[in-house]
Coordinates of C-alpha atoms in Angstrom, one line a residue:
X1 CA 32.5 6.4 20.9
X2 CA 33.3 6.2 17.3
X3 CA 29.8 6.0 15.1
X4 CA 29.7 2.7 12.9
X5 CA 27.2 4.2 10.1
X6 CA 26.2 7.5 8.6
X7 CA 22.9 6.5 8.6
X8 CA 20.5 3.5 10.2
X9 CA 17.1 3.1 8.7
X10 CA 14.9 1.1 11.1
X11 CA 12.8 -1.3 9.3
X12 CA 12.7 -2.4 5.4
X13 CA 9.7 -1.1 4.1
X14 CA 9.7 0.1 0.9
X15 CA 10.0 3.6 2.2
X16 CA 12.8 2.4 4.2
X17 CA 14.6 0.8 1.4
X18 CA 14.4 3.5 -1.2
X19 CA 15.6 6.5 1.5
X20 CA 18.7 4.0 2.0
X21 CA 19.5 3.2 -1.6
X22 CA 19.2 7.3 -2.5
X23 CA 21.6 8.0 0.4
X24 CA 24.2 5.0 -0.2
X25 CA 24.4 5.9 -3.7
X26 CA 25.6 9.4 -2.3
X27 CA 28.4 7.5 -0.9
X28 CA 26.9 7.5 2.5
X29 CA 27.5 4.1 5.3
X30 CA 24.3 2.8 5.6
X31 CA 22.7 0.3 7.7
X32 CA 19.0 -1.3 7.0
X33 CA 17.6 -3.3 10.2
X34 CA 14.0 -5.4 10.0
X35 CA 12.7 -7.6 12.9
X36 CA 11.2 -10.5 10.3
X37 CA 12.6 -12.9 8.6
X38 CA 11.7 -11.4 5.2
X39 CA 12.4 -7.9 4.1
X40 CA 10.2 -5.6 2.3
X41 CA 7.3 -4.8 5.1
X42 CA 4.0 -5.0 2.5
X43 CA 6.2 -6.1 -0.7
X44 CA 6.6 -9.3 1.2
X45 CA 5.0 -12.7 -0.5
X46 CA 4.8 -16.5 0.8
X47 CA 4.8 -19.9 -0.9
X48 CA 2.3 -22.1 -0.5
X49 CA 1.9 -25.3 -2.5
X50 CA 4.6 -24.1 -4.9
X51 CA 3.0 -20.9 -5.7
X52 CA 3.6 -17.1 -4.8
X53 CA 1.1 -14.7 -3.1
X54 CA 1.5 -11.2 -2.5
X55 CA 0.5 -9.9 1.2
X56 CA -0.2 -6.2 -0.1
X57 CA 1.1 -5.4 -3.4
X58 CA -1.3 -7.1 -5.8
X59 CA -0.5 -4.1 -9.0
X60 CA 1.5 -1.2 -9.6
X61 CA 0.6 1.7 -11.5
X62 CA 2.9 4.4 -13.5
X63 CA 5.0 2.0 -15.0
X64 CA 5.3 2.3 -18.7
X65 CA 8.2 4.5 -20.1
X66 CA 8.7 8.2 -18.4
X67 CA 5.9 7.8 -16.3
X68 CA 6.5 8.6 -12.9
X69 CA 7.0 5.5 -11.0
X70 CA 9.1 3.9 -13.8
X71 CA 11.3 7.0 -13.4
X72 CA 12.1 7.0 -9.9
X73 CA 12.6 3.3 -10.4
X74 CA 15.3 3.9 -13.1
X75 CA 16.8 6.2 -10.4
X76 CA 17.1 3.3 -8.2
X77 CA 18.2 0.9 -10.6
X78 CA 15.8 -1.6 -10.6
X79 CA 13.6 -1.1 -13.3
X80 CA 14.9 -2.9 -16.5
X81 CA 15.3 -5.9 -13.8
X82 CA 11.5 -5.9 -12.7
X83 CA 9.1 -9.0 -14.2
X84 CA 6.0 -7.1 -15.3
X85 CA 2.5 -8.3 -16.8
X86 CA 0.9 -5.7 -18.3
X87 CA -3.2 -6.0 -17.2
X88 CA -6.3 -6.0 -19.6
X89 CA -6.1 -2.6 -21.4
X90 CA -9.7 -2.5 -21.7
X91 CA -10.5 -2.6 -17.8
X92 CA -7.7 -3.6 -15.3
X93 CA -10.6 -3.2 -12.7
X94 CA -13.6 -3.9 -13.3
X95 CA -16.5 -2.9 -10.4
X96 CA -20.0 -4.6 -10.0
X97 CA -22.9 -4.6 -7.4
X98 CA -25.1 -6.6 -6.0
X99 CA -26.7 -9.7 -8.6
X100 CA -26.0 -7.0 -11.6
X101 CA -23.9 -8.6 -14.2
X102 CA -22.7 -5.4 -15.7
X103 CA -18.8 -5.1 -15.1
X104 CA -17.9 -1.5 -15.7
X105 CA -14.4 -1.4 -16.6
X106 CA -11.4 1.1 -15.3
X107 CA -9.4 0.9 -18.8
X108 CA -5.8 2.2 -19.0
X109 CA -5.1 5.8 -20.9
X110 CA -7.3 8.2 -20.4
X111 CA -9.1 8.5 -23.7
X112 CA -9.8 4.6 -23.4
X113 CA -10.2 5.2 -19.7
X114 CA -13.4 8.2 -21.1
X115 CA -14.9 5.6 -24.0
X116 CA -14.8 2.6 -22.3
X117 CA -17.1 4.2 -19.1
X118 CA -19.4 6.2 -21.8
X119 CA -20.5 3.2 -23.4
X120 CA -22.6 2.4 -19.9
X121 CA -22.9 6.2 -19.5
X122 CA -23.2 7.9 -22.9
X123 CA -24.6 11.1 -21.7
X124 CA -21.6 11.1 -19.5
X125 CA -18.6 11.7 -21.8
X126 CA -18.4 15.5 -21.0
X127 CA -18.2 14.7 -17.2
X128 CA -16.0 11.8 -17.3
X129 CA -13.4 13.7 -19.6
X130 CA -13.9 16.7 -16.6
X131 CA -12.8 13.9 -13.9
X132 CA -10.0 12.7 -16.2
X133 CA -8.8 16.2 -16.4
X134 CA -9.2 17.3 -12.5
X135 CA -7.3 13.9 -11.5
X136 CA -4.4 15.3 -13.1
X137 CA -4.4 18.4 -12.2
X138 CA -5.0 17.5 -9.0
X139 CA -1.8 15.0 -9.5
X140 CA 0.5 17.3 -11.0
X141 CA 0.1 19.8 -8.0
X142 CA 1.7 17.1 -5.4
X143 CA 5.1 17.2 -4.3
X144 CA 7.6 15.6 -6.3
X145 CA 5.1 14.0 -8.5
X146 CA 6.9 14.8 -11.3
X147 CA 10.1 14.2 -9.5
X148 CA 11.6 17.5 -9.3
X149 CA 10.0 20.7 -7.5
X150 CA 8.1 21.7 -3.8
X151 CA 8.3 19.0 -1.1
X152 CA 5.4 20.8 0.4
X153 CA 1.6 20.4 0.0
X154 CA -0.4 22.8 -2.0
X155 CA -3.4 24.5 0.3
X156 CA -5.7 24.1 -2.8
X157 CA -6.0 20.1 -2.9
X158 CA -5.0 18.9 0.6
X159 CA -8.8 20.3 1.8
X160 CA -10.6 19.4 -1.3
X161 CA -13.6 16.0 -0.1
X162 CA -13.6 13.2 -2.4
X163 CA -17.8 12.3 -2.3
X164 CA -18.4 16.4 -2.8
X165 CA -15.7 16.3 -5.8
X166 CA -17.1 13.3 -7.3
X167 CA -20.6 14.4 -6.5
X168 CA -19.9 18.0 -8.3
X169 CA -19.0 15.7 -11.6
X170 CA -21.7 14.0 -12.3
X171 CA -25.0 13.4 -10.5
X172 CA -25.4 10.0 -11.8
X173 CA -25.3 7.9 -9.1
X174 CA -24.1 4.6 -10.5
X175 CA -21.2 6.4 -12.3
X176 CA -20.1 8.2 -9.1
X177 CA -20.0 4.8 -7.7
X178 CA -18.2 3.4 -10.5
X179 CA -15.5 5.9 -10.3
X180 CA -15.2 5.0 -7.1
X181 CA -15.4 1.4 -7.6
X182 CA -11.2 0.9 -6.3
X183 CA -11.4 2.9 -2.8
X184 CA -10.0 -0.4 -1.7
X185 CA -6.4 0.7 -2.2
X186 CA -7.0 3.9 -0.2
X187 CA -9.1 2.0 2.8
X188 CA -12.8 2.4 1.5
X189 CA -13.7 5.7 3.0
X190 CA -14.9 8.1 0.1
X191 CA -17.0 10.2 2.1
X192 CA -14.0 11.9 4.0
X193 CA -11.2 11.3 2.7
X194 CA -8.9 13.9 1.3
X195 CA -10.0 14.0 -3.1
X196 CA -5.9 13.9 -3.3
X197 CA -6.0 10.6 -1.9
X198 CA -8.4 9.1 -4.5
X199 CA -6.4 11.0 -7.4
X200 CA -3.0 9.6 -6.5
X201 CA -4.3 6.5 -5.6
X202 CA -6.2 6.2 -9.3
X203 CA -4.4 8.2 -11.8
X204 CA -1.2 5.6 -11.7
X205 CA -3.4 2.9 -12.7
X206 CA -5.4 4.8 -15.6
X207 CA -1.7 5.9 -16.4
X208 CA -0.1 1.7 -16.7
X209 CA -1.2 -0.7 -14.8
X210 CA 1.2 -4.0 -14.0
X211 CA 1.3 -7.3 -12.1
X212 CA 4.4 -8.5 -10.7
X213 CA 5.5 -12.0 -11.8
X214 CA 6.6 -13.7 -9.2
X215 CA 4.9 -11.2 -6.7
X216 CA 5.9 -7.9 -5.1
X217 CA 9.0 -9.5 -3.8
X218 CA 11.1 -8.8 -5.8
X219 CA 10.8 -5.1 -5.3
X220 CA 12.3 -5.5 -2.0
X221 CA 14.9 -8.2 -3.4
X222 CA 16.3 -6.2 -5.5
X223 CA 16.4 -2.8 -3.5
X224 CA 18.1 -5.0 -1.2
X225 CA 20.9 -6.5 -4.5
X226 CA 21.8 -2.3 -5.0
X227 CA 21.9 -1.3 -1.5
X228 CA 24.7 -4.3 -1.4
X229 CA 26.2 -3.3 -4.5
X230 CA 26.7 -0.1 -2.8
X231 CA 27.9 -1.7 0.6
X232 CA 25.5 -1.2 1.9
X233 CA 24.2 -3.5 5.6
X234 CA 20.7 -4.7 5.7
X235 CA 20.0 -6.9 8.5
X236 CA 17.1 -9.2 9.5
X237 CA 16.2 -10.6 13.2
X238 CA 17.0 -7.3 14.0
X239 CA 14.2 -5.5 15.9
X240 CA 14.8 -1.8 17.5
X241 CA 14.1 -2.3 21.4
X242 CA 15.6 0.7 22.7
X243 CA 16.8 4.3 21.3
X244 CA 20.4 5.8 22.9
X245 CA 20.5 9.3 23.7
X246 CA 23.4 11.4 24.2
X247 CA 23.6 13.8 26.8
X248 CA 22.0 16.9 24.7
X249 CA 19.3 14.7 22.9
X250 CA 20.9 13.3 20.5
X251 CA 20.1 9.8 19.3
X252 CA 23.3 8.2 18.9
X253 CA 22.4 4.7 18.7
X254 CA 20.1 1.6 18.3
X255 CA 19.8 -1.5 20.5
X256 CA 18.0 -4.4 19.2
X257 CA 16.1 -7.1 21.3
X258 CA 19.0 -9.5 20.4
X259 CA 21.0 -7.0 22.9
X260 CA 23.4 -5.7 19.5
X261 CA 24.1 -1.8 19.6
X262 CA 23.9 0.0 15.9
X263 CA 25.8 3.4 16.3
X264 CA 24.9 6.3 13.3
X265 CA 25.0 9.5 12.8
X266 CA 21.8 9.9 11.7
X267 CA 18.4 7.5 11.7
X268 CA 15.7 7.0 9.9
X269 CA 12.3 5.7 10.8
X270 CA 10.4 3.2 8.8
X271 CA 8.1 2.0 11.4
X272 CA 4.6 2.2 12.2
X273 CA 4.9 6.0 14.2
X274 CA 3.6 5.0 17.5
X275 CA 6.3 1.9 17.4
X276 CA 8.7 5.2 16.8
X277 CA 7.0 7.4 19.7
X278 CA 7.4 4.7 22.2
X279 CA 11.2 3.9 21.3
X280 CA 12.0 7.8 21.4
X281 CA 10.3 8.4 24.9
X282 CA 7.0 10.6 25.7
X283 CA 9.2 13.0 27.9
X284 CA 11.5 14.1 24.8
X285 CA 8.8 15.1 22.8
X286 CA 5.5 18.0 23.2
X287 CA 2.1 16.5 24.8
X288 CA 0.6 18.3 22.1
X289 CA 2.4 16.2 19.3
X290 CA 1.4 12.8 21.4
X291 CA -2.0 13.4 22.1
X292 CA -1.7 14.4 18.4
X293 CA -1.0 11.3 17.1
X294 CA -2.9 9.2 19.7
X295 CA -5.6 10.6 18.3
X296 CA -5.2 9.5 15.2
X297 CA -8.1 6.4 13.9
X298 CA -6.6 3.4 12.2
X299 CA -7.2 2.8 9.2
X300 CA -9.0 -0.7 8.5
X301 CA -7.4 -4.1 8.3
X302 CA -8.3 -7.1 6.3
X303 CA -9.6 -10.8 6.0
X304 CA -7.8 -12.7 3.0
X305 CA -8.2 -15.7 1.2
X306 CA -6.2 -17.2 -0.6
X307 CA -7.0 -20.4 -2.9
X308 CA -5.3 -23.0 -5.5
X309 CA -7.2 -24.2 -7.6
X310 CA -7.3 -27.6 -9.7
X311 CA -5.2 -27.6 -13.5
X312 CA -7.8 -25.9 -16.1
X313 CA -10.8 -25.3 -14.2
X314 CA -10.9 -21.8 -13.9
X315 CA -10.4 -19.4 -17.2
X316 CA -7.5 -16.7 -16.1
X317 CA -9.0 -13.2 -15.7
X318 CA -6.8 -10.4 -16.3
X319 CA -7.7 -7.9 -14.3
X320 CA -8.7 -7.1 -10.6
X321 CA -12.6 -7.5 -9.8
X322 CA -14.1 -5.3 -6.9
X323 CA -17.8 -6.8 -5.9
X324 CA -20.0 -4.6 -3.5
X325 CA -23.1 -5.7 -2.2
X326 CA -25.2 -2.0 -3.4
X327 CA -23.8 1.1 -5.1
X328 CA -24.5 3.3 -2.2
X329 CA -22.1 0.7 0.0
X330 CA -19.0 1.9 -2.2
X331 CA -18.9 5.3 0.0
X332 CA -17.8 3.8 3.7
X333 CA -17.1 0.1 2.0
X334 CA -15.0 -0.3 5.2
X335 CA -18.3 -0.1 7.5
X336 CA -19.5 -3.3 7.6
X337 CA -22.2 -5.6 8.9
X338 CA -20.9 -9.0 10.2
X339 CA -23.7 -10.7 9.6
X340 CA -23.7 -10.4 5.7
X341 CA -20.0 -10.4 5.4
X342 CA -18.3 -10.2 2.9
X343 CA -20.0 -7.2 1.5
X344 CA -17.5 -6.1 -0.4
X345 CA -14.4 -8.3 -2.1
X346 CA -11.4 -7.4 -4.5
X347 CA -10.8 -10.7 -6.6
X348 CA -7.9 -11.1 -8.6
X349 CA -6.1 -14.5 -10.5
X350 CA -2.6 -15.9 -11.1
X351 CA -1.6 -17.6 -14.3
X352 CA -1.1 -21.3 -14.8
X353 CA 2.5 -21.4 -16.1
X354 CA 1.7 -24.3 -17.9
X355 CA -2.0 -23.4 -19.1
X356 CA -1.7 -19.5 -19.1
X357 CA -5.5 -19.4 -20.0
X358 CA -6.3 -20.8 -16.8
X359 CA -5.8 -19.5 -13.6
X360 CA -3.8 -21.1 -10.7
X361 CA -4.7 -19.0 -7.4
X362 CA -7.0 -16.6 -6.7
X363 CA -6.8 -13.6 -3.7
X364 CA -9.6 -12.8 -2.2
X365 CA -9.6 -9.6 0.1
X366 CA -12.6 -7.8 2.3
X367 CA -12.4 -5.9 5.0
X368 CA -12.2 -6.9 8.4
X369 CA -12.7 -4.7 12.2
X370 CA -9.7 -5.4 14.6
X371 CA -11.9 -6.1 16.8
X372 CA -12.9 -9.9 15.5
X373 CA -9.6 -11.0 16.3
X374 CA -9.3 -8.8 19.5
X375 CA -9.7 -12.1 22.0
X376 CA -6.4 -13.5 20.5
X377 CA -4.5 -10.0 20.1
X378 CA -1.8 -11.1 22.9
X379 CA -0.4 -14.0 20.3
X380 CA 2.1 -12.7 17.9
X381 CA 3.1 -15.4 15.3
X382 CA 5.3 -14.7 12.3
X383 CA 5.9 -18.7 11.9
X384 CA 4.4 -20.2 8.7
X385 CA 2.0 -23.2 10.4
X386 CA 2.4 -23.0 13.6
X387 CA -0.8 -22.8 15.8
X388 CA -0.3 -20.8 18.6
X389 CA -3.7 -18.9 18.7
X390 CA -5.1 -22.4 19.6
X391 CA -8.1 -24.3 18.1
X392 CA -10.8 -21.7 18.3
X393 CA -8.9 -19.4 16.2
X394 CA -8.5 -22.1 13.3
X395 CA -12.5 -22.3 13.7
X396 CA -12.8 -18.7 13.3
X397 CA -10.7 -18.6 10.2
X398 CA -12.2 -21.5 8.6
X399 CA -15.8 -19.8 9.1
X400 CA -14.6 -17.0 7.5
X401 CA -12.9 -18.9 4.0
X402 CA -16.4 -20.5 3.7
X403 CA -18.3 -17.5 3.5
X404 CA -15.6 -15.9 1.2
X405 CA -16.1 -18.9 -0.9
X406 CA -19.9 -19.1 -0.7
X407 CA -19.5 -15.0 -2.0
X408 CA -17.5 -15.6 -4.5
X409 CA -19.7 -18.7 -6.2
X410 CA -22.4 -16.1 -6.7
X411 CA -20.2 -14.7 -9.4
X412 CA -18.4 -18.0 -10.1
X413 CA -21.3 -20.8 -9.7
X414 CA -19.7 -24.2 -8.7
X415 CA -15.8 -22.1 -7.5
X416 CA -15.9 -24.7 -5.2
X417 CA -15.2 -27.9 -6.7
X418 CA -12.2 -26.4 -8.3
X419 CA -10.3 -25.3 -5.3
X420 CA -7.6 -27.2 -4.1
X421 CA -6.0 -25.4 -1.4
X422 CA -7.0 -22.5 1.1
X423 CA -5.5 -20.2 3.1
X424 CA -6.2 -16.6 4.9
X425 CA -4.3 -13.8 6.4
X426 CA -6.2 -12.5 9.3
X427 CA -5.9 -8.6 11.3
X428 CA -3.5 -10.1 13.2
X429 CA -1.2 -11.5 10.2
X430 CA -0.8 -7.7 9.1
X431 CA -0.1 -6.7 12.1
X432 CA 2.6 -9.2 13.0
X433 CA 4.1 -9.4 9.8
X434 CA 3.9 -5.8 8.7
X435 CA 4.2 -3.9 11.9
X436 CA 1.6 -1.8 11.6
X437 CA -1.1 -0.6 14.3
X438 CA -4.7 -3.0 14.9
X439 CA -3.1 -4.3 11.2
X440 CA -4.3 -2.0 9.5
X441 CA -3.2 -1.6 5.8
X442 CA -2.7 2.0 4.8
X443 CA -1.8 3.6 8.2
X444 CA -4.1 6.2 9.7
X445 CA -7.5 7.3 8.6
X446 CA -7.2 11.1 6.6
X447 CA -9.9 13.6 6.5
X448 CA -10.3 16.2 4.3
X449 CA -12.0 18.3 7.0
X450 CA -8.4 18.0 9.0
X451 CA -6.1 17.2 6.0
X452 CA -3.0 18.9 9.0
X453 CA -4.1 16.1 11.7
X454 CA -2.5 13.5 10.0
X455 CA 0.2 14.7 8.1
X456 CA 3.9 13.8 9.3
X457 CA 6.9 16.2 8.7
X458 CA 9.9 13.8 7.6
X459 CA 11.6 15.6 9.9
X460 CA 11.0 15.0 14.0
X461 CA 11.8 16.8 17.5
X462 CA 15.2 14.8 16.9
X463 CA 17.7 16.7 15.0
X464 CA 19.1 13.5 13.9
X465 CA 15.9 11.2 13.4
X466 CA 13.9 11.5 10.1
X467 CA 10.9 9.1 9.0
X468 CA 9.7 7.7 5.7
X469 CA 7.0 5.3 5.4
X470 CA 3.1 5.7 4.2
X471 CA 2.6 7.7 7.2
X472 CA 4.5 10.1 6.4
X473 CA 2.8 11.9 3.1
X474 CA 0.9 9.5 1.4
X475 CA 0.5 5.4 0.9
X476 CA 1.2 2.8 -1.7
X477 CA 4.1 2.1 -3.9
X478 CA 4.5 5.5 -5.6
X479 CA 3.3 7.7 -2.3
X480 CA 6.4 5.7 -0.8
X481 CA 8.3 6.2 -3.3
X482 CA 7.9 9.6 -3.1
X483 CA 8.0 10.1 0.3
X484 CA 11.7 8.3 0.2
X485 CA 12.9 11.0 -1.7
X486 CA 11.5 13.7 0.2
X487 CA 12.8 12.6 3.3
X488 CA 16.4 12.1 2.0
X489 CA 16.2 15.8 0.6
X490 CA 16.1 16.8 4.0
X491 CA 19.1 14.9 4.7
X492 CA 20.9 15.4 1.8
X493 CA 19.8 18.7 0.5
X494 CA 16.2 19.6 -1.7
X495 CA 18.7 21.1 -4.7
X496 CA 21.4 17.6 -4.9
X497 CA 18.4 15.3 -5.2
X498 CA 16.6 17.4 -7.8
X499 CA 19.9 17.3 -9.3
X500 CA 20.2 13.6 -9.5
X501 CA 16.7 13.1 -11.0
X502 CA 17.5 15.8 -13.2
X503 CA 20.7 14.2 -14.3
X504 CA 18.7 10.5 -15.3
X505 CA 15.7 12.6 -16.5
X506 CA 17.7 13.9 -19.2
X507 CA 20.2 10.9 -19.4
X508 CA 16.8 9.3 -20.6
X509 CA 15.5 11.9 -22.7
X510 CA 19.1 11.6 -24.9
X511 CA 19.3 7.8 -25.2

């Protein structure tokens, strides 16, 4: 039977998106399928009360003029079209604990980044200029992190521990817990999580950091515009049910749940993995790999809220706030007592377009265990106010916006009387909407102590399936990113897609 497409990429995830744009604008027939109704996997957004709100992309990092991230999105084409704010130079995070008022700022450049920490921690400067400097090295030795060069992992930073890197730093202990003041964007867990992880994850934002306008959306919008432009397909209400093998174990096709068949030559995974085990079978591939990866811990979900507020009531703060109950929580912020929760929170604010200096929406995030939504885990609902899950449920979520709110007026005294509107996002949103496993938000849980555990080769048991997504090599927008192009250089070649960066590298240097 005649193959429809060179290649099908299963699900729109960023990862997804980019490996198909990078092969369609090699001239290859694509095809892009997603079982939602929006595209985009955590770059999705949704409207309420006439304003946007991102899901998982709340910043980006890396995107100011040849850095990184604005490179590989020049690549794609999408970068002069992106609607960026540019955050507070002076502390686009800024971390507290407990009743302290201090708010110790995460400032962008690393010179400012060095003298806007020493002024809390004068006798520090020496050791914050030696984190500076080891967070790029330990940057510049990932692959592809300056676009061109190894796809593989250096041995030297993939075993290196975050808490006994930061702890060999400084011995203050409020500065180690300032430093580490953002572990929310790599899933709270600083005592054992690879120091690679916490580099990446930090050095984008010290770099540039930028809120989207309009949300993350438009990421996946206009990934979507150039894979068209291209001719490329991308399809929606399309969700892979079964995997079609040829007699010698080849996959030669996709059916969806709608009963279509997608034939390709080659596939692409951009699916949660064990969504990707299941489709390919346990009997084509080695016990050891499965009981590798059902192994694996997943990572933890979340609780959000978010709110809209009355005109001009609350002043706009540029910048994100992360709020932990101690300093000594910031190491395992994910561990949790439910009780007291939220312990920890990342707080950030929306623009009024009217009254810029006053904020229209805040998004409040803390962590939440699978496991408090567990009793309703057989509902699946990716319907905007429909009630499915049944009265008990809305109770449950309604507890937990008060005692977000409560939290929050210890930092904002009277937050209340200016709110408007409230919603959440619950474990069970994530994991309906975004795919991934127990909803949790970064994938699985890495350890320094097992860095090999965890890692996933883009290439699989399948001589024609490949995966991308932030299980494979690293999370977040640029760890995507990233990850994109190092799984289409095993499709396409390592030396043609240094060759194309190479080409708009120095296209860019000239102009």
């Amino acid at each position: 039977m005649n193959k429809e497409f060179d290649i099908l990429v299963i699900g729109s995830g960023l990862g997804g998106l980019v490996s198909a744009l990078v092969l369609a604008k090699e001239g290859l027939k694509v095809c892009v399928l997603e079982k939602n109704n929006q595209y985009g996997g955590n770059l999705q957004t949704f409207s309420r009360d006439k304003l946007v709100f991102d899901t998982g992309v709340h910043y980006l990092g890396g995107l100011s003029s040849g850095q990184n991230l604005h490179q590989y999105f020049s690549y794609l084409g999408i970068m002069d079209d992106l609607q960026l704010q540019q955050m507070d130079k002076d502390g686009y995070d800024k971390i507290t604990f407990g009743d302290d008022t201090t708010e110790y700022p995460h400032a962008q450049g690393y010179d400012h980044f060095v003298e806007q920490l020493a002024r809390h921690f004068p006798g520090e400067r020496e050791n914050l200029q030696n984190y500076c400097e080891e967070i790029q090295r330990i940057c510049s030795l990932f692959p592809r992190y300056h676009l061109v060069g190894e796809d593989r992992y250096h041995e030297e930073i993939i075993h290196l521990n975050t808490k006994r890197m930061i702890e060999s730093i400084t011995r203050n202990t409020t500065l180690q817990s300032v430093l580490l003041g953002s572990n929310f964007l790599y899933a709270g867990d600083s005592e054992t999580v690879p120091f690679y992880v916490h580099a990446l994850t930090v050095n984008s934002y010290i770099q540039s950091a930028y809120k989207c306008v309009q949300g993350g959306s438009q990421i996946s919008k206009l990934l979507i515009r150039r894979l068209r432009e291209h001719g490329a397909e991308v399809h929606k209400h399309a969700e892979a049910e079964q995997f079609i093998f040829d007699e010698s174990n080849m996959l030669k096709g996709v059916k969806t749940k709608a009963g279509k068949v997608y034939f390709a030559d080659r596939f692409i995974s951009n699916i949660e993995i064990r969504s990707t085990v299941r489709l390919i079978g346990e009997k084509r591939l080695k016990k050891s790999f499965l009981n590798r990866v059902m192994s694996w811990e997943p990572g933890p979900s979340c609780f959000s809220v978010y709110l809209v507020l009355r005109p001009e009531t609350v002043p706009y703060f540029n910048y994100n706030l992360y709020h932990y109950q101690s300093e000594e929580s910031v190491w395992q912020a994910y561990r949790y007592r439910k009780d007291f929760w939220p312990e920890t929170y990342m707080l950030s604010s929306s623009p009024s377009k009217q009254h810029p200096e006053f904020a229209e929406s805040l998004t409040a995030i803390s962590y939440m265990d699978f496991e408090e939504v567990k009793q309703w885990e057989h509902t699946f609902n990716t319907v905007a106010d429909e009630q499915e899950r049944g009265e008990a449920y809305e109770r449950f979520k309604k507890e937990k916006a008060e005692k977000m709110i409560s939290a929050l007026e210890k930092k904002f005294p009277g937050l209340r009387k200016s709110v408007k509107g409230i919603y959440v996002s619950s474990p069970l949103s994530y994991r309906d909407y975004i795919g991934s496993s127990n909803g949790n938000m970064y994938g699985y849980r890495k350890s320094s102590e097992n860095p090999l555990k965890t890692m996933v080769s883009p290439r699989t048991k399948i001589d024609n399936l490949f995966m991308t997504g932030q299980s494979v090599n690293m999370h977040g927008i640029l760890g995507c990113t990233i990850g994109a192009f190092t799984t289409c250089a095993e499709i396409l070649g390592k030396d043609l897609v240094d060759k194309r960066l190479l080409e708009m590298i120095n296209k860019n240097k000239g102009e």
